Structures are given as C-alpha cells and as structure tokens.
PDB file of C-alpha atoms in Angstrom:
ATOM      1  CA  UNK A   1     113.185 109.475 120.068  1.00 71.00           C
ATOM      2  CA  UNK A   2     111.993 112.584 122.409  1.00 89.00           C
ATOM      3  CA  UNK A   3     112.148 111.345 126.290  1.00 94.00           C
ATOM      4  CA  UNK A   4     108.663 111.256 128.098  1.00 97.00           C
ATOM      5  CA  UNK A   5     108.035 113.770 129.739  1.00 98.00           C
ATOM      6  CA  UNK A   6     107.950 113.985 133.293  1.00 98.00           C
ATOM      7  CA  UNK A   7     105.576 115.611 136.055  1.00 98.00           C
ATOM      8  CA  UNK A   8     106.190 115.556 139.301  1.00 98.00           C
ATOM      9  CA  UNK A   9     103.100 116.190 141.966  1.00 98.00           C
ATOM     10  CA  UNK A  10     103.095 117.357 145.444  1.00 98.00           C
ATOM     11  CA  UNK A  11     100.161 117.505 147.615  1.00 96.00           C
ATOM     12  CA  UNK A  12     100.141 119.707 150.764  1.00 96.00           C
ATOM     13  CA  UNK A  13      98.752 121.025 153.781  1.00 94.00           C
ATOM     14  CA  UNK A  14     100.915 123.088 155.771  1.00 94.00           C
ATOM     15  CA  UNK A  15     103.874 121.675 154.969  1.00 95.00           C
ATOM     16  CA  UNK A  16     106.366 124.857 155.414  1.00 94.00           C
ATOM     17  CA  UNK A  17     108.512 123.014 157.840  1.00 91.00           C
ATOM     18  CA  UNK A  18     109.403 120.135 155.148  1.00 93.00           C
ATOM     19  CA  UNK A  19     108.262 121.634 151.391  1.00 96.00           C
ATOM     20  CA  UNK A  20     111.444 123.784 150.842  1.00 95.00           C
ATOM     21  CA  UNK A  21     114.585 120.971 151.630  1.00 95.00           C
ATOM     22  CA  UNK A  22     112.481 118.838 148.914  1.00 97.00           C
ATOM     23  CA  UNK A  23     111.621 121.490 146.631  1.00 97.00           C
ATOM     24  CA  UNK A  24     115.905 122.141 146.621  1.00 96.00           C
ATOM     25  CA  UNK A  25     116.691 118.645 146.134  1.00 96.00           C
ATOM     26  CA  UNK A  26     114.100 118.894 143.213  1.00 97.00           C
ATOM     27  CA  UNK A  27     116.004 121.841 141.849  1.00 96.00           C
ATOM     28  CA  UNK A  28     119.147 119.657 141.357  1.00 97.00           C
ATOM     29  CA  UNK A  29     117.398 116.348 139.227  1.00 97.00           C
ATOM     30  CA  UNK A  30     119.789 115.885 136.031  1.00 97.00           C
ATOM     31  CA  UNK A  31     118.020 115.532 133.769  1.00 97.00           C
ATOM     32  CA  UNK A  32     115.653 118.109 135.209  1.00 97.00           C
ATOM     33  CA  UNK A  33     111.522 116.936 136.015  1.00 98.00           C
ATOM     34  CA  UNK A  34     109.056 118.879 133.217  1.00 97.00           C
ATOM     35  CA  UNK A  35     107.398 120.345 136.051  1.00 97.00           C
ATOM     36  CA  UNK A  36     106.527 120.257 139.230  1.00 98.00           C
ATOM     37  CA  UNK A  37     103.062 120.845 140.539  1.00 98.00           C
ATOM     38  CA  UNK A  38     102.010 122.080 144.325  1.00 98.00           C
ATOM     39  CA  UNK A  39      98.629 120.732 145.072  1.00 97.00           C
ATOM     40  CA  UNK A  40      97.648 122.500 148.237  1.00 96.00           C
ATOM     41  CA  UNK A  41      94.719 121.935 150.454  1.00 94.00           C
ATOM     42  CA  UNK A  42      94.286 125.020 152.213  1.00 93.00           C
ATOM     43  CA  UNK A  43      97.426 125.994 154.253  1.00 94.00           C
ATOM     44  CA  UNK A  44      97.793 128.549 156.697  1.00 94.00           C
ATOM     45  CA  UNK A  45     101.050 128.475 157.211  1.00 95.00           C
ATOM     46  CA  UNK A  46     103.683 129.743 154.980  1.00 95.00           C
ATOM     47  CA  UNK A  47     103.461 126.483 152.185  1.00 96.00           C
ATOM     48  CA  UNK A  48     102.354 128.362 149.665  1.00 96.00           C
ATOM     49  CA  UNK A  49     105.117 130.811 150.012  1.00 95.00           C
ATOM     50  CA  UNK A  50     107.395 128.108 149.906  1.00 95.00           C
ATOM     51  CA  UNK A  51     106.254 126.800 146.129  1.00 96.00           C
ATOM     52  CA  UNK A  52     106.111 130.063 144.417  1.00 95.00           C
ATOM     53  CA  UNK A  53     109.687 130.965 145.455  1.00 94.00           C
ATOM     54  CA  UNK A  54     110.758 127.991 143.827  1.00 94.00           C
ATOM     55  CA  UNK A  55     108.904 128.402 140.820  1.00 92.00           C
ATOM     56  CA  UNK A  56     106.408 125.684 141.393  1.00 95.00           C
ATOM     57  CA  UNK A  57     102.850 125.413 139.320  1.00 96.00           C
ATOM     58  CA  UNK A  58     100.620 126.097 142.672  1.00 96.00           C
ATOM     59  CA  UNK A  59      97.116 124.745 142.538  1.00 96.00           C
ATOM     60  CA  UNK A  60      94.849 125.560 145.310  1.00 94.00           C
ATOM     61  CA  UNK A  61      92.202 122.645 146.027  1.00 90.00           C
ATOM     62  CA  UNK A  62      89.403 123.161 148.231  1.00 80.00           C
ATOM     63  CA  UNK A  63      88.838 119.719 148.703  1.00 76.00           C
ATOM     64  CA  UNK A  64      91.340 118.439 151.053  1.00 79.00           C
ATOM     65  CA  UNK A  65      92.399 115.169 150.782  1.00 87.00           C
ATOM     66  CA  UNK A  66      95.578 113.518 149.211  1.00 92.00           C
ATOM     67  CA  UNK A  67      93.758 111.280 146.865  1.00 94.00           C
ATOM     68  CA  UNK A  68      91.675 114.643 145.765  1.00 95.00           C
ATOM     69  CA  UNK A  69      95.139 116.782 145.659  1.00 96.00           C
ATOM     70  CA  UNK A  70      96.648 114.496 144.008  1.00 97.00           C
ATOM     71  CA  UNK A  71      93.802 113.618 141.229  1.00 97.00           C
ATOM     72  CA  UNK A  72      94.003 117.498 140.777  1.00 97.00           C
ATOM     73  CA  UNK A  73      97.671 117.616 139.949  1.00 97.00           C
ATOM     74  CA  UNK A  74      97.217 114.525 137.743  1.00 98.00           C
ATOM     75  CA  UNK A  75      94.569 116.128 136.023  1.00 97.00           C
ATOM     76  CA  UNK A  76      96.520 119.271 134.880  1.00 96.00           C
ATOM     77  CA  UNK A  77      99.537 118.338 134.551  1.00 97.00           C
ATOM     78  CA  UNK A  78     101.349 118.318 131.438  1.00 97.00           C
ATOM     79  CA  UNK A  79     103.782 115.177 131.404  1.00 97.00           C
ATOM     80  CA  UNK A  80     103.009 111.763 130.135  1.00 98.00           C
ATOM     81  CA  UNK A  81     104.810 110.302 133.345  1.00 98.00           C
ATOM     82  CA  UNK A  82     103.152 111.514 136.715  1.00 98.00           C
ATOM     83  CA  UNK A  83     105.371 111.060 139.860  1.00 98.00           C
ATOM     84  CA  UNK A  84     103.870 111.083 142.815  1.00 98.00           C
ATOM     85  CA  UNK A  85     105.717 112.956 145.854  1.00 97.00           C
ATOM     86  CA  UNK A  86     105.030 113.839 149.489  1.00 96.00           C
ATOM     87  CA  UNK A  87     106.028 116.736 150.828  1.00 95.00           C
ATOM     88  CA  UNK A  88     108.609 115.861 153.232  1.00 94.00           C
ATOM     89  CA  UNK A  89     110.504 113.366 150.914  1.00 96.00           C
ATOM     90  CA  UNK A  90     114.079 113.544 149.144  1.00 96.00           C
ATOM     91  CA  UNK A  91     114.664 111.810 145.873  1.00 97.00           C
ATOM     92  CA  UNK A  92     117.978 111.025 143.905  1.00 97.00           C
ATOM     93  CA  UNK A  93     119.295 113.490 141.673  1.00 97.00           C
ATOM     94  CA  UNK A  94     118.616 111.133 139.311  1.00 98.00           C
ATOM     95  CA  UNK A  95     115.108 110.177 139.621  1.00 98.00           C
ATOM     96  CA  UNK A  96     113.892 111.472 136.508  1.00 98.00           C
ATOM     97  CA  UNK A  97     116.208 109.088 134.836  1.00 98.00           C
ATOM     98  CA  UNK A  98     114.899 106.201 136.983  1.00 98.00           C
ATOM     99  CA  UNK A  99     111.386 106.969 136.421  1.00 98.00           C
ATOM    100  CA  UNK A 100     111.906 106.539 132.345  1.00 98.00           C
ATOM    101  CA  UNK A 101     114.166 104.181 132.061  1.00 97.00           C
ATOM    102  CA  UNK A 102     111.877 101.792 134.701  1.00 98.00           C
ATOM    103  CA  UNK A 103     108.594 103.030 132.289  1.00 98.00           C
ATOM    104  CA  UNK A 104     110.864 102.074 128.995  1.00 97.00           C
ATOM    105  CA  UNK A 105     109.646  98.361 129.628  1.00 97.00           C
ATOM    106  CA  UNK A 106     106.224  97.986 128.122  1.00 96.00           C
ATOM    107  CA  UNK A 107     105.438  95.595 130.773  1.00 96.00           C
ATOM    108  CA  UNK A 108     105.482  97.573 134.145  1.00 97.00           C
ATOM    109  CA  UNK A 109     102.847  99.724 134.903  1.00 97.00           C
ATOM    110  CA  UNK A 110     104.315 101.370 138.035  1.00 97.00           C
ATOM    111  CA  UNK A 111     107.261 102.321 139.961  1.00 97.00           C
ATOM    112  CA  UNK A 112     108.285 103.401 143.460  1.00 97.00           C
ATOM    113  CA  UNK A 113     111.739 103.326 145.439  1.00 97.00           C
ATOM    114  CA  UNK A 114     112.781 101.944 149.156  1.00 95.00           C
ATOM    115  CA  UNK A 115     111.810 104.380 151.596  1.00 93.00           C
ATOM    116  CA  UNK A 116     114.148 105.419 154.454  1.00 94.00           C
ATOM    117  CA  UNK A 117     112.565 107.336 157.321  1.00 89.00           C
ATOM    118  CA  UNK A 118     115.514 109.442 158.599  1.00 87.00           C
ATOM    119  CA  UNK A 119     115.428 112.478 160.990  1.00 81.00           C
ATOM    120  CA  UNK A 120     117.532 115.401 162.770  1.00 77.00           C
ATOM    121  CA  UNK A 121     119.078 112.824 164.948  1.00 79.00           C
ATOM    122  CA  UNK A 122     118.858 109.259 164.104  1.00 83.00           C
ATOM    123  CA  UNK A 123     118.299 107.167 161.117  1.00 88.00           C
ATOM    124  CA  UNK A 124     114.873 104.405 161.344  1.00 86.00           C
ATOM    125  CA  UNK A 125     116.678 101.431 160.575  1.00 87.00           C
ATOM    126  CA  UNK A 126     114.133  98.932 162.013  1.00 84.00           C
ATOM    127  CA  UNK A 127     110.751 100.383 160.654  1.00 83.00           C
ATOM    128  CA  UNK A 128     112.203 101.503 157.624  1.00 86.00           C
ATOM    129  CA  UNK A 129     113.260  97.951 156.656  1.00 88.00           C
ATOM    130  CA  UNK A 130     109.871  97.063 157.899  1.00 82.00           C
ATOM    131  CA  UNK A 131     108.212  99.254 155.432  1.00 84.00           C
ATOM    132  CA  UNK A 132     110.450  98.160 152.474  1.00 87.00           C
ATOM    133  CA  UNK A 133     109.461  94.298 153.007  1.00 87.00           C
ATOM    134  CA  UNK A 134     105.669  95.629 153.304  1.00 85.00           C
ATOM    135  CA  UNK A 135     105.349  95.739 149.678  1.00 88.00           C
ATOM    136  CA  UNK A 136     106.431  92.236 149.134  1.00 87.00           C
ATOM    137  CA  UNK A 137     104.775  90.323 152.185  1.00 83.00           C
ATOM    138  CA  UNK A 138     101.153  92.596 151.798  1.00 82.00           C
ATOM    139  CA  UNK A 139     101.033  91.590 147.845  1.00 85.00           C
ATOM    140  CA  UNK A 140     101.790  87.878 149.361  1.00 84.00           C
ATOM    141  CA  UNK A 141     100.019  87.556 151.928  1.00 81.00           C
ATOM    142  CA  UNK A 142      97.175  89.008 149.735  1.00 81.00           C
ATOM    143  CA  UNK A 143      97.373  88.730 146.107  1.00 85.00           C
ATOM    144  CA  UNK A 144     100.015  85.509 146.055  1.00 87.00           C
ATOM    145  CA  UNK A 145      98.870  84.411 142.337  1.00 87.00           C
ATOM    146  CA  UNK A 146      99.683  88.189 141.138  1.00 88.00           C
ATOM    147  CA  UNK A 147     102.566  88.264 143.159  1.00 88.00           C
ATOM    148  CA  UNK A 148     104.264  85.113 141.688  1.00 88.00           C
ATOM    149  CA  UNK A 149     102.933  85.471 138.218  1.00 84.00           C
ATOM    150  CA  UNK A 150     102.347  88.984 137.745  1.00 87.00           C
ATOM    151  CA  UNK A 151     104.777  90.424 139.725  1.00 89.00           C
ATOM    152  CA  UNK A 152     102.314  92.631 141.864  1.00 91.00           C
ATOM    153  CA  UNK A 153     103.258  94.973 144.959  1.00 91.00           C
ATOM    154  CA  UNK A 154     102.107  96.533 146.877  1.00 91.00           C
ATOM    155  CA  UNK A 155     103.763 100.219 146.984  1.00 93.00           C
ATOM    156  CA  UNK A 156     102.940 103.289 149.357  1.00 89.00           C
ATOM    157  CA  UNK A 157     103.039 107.506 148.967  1.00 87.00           C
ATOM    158  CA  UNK A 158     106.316 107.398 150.821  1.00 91.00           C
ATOM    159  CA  UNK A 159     108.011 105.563 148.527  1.00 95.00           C
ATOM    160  CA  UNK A 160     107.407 107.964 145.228  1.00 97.00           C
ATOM    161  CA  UNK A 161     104.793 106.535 143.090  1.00 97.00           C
ATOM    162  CA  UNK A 162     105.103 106.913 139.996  1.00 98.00           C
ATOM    163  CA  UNK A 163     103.351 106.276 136.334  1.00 98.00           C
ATOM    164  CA  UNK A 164     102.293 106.757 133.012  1.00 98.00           C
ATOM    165  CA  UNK A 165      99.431 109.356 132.573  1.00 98.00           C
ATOM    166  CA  UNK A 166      97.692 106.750 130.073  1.00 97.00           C
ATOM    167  CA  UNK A 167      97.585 104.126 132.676  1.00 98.00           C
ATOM    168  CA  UNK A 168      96.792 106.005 135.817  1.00 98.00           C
ATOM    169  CA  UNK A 169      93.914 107.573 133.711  1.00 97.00           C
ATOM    170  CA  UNK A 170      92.621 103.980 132.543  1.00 97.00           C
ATOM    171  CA  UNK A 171      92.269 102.630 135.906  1.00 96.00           C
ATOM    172  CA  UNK A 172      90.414 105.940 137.526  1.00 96.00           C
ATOM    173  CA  UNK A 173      93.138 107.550 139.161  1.00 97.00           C
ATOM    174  CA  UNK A 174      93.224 107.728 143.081  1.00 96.00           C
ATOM    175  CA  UNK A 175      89.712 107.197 145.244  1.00 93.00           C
ATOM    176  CA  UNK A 176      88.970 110.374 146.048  1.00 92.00           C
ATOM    177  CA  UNK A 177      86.873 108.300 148.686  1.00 87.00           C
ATOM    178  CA  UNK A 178      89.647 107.157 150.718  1.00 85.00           C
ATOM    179  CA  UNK A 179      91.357 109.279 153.192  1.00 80.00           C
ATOM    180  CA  UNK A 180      94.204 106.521 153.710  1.00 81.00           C
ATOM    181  CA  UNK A 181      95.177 103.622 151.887  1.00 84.00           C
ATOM    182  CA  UNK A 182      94.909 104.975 148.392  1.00 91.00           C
ATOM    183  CA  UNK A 183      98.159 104.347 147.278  1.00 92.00           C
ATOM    184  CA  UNK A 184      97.615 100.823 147.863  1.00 89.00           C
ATOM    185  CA  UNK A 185      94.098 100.700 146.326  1.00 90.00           C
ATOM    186  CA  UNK A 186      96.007 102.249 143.067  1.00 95.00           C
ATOM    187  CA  UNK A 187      98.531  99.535 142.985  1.00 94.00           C
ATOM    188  CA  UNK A 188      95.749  97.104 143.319  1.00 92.00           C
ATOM    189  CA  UNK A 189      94.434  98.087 140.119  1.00 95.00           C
ATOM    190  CA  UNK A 190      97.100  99.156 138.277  1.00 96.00           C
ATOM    191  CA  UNK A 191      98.961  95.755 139.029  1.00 95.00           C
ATOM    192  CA  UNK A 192      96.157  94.717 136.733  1.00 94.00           C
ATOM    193  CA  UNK A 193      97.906  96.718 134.218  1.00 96.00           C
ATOM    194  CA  UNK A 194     101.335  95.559 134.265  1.00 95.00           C
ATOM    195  CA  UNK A 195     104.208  94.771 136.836  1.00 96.00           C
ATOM    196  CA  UNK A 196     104.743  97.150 139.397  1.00 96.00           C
ATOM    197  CA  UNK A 197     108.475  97.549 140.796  1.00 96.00           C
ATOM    198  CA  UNK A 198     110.354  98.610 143.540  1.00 95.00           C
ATOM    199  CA  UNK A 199     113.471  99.772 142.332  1.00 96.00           C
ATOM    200  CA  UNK A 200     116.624  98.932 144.531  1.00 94.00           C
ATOM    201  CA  UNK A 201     117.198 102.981 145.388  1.00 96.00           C
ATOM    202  CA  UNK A 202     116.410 105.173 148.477  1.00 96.00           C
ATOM    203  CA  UNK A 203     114.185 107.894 149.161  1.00 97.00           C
ATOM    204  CA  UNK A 204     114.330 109.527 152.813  1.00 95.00           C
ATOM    205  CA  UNK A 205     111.202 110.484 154.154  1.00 91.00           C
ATOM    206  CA  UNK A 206     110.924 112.005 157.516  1.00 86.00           C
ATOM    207  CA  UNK A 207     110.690 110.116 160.635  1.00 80.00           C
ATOM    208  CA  UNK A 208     108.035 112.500 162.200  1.00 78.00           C
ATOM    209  CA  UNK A 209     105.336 109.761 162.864  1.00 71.00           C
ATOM    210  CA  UNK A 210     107.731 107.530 164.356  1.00 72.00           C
ATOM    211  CA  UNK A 211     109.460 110.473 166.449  1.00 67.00           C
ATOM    212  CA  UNK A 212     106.044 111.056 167.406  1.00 74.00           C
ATOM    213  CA  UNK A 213     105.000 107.556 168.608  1.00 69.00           C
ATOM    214  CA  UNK A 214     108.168 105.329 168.676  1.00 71.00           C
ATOM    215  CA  UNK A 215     109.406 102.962 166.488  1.00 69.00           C
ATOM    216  CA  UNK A 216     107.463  99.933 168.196  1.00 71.00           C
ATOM    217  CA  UNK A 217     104.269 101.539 167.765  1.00 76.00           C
ATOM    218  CA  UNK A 218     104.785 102.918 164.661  1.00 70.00           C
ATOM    219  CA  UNK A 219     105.815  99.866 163.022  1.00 70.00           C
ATOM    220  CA  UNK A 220     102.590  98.014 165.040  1.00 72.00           C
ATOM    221  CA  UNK A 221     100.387 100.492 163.541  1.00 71.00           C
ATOM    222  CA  UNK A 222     101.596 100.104 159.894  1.00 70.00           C
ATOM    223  CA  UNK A 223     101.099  96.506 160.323  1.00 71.00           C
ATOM    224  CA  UNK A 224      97.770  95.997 161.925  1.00 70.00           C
ATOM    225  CA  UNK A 225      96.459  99.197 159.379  1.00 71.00           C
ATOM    226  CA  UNK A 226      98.033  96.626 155.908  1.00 67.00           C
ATOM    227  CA  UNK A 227      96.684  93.377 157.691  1.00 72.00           C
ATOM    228  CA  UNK A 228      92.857  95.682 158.125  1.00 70.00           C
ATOM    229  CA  UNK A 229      93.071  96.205 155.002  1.00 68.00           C
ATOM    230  CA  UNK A 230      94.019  93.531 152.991  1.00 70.00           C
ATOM    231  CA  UNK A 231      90.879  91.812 155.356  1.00 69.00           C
ATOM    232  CA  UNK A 232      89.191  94.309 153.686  1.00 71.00           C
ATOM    233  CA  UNK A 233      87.980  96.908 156.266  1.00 68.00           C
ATOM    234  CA  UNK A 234      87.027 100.353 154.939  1.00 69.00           C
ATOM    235  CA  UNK A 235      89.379 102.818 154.704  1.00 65.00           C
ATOM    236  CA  UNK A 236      87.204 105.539 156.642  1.00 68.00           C
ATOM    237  CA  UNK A 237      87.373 103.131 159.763  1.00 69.00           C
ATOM    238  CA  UNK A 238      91.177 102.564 159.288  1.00 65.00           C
ATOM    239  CA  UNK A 239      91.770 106.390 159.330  1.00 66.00           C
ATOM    240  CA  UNK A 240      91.390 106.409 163.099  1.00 64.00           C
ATOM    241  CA  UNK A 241      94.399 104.574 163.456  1.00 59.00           C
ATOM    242  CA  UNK A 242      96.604 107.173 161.731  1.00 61.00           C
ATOM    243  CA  UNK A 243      95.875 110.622 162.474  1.00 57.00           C
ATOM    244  CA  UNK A 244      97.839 113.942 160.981  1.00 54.00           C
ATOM    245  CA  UNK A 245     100.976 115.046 162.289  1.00 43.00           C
ATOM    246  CA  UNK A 246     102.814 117.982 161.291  1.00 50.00           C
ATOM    247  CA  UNK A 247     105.647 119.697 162.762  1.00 53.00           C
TER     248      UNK A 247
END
C-alpha cells in the first residue's frame, strides 16, 4: 500500500530571520515531506528569497492572516495529509513518519507534538511545560465529557498541527475570521471527528515572545487568553492581548 502523502504548510510574514534554519531542518525529513508550501502574506523583507532558494512552492496571499494563509496552502496543496508549520519551528527528522503512522489509526483525527520554546541563550523550561499541559487542562477545564470519552485536546500552531485533507476539508478548514485562536477553534471541531493526540515528541519553537516579555508574563498571558476563550470571548477582542513580534 502507497504511503499518504504528505504536505507540509508554512505561513509567513517577514519571517527571514527564522524561515531558513526550518526550511534546512525540513531538507533533512527521512522519509522526505511531498512538498512544502510558503504561504506568504506580503513580506518586505527577504522571506520570499528565503523559500525559493530552498525550492519551496511560494504562494503569495493578499489577505494576511494565518487562518487565510494557511486555508490557501490547504487549498492547493497536493498531499492527503496537511501539516501545519510556523515559521520559526524545528521538527524531527522524522516527522513525516510520525505524522502517518499517528493518521494510520482510523480513529484520530489530528495530531500535534510538545512544543519547546528554546532560544540563543537559554532553554523555556517553565512556560514550555506550561504550554504542553495547556492542551490537557483547556480540553478539561472545557470540554471534560470529550476529554474523558473522546479523547479531545486542545492543540496550538506551535505545536505542528497536523491532518488529513478529507477531514480538515469536512469541518471548514481554519476561520478565516479569527486573527488568534484558530488553531484551537479547529481542534474544537475536528475533535468532533475523531481523537486528537499529542504525541510524546518535541518541536522547538522560538522563545521570541517570551524574550520579549518574560517568562511570567508570557505564561500569564497564554493563560488568561485560553481561560477568555474557553468563556467564550471573541477572538477579535482577545487579539489585543497578543500582538506581533518579529525579530
């Protein structure tokens, strides 16, 4: 039997400082991804440079947004698995192999790994930990019937999304609505779909944010914007809590 096919989908907006170190560490999977996909909302710096060197499909989206960018990847891409991937995050060399063999059971509708924030000089022990029990404690604090029975989580874009093209299609995709939050609005309803797991690996994502504001604000700020908005406040207000940085 032919493996699925895999897709992996990259929105960005000047994201020159982080793209290329990921887009290497992409260039190393075994077994190798189908193809990756740059979805880019309108960079000035030298982002889209970065992509074609490394071969990347580059799509240029006017909208900006990563719920739009990433719909747009979603929507032309080729695989039948699409793996979601920011732009500043390394995977194991062996992610394509995780993604399929997690997708081989019938019953789990989506994937993601535990994230570990990690910079030029330290390693963000305390938040990241923080952010890995996130997707257990917001699904139970939350949704506790799915989260017994159904096995529902609640997973977020640092932690590499990913899922079939059939499902992800069947529940709509992301909101292109919502400018934060739409990776957990996409579990929500693909959780209707099937399990969704957290596989005991790493990703490292950078610490930027948290360099930025400090790990006791940072961690403050994830946790009042999950409590917000499993109250159910609207995304658009919850956006003011977690502006863009870039570096």
């Amino acid at each position: 039997m032919t493996a699925p096919s895999v897709s992996i989908i990259i929105p960005t907006l000047n994201e020159a400082g982080h793209l290329g170190r990921t887009l290497n560490q992409l260039e190393i999977l075994d077994p190798a991804a189908d193809e990756v996909i740059v979805v880019d909302g309108g960079s000035t710096d030298a982002t889209l440079a970065r992509a074609h060197v490394h071969g990347c499909r580059v799509i240029c989206c006017q909208q900006v947004g990563r719920a739009v960018q990433m719909n747009r990847g979603a929507a032309e891409a080729r695989g039948e698995i699409l793996c979601f991937l920011h732009a500043d995050t390394l995977v194991p060399s062996d992610l394509v192999l995780l993604v399929r063999c997690t997708l081989a059971d019938p019953a789990t509708s989506c994937g993601g790994f535990i994230a570990l924030m990690r910079g030029a000089r330290s390693t963000r022990w305390g938040v990241s930990l923080h952010n890995a029990l996130k997707t257990h404690y917001a699904a139970l604090l939350f949704r506790p019937h799915r989260y017994v029975l159904k096995g529902f989580r609640v997973l977020f874009g640092d932690q590499v999304m990913f899922c079939r093209r059939r499902d992800f299609e069947r529940c709509g995709g992301f909101d292109d609505s919502l400018p934060i939050m739409e990776d957990a609005d996409l579990c929500e309803r693909l959780g209707r779909l099937g399990r969704i797991r957290q596989l005991n690996r790493v990703v490292e994502s950078s610490d930027r944010r948290v360099a930025r504001w400090g790990s006791w604000k940072a961690t403050g700020v994830y946790l009042w914007i999950g409590l917000l908005w499993g109250l159910g406040m609207p995304a658009p207000r919850l956006k003011r809590f977690y502006g863009d940085i870039r570096d």
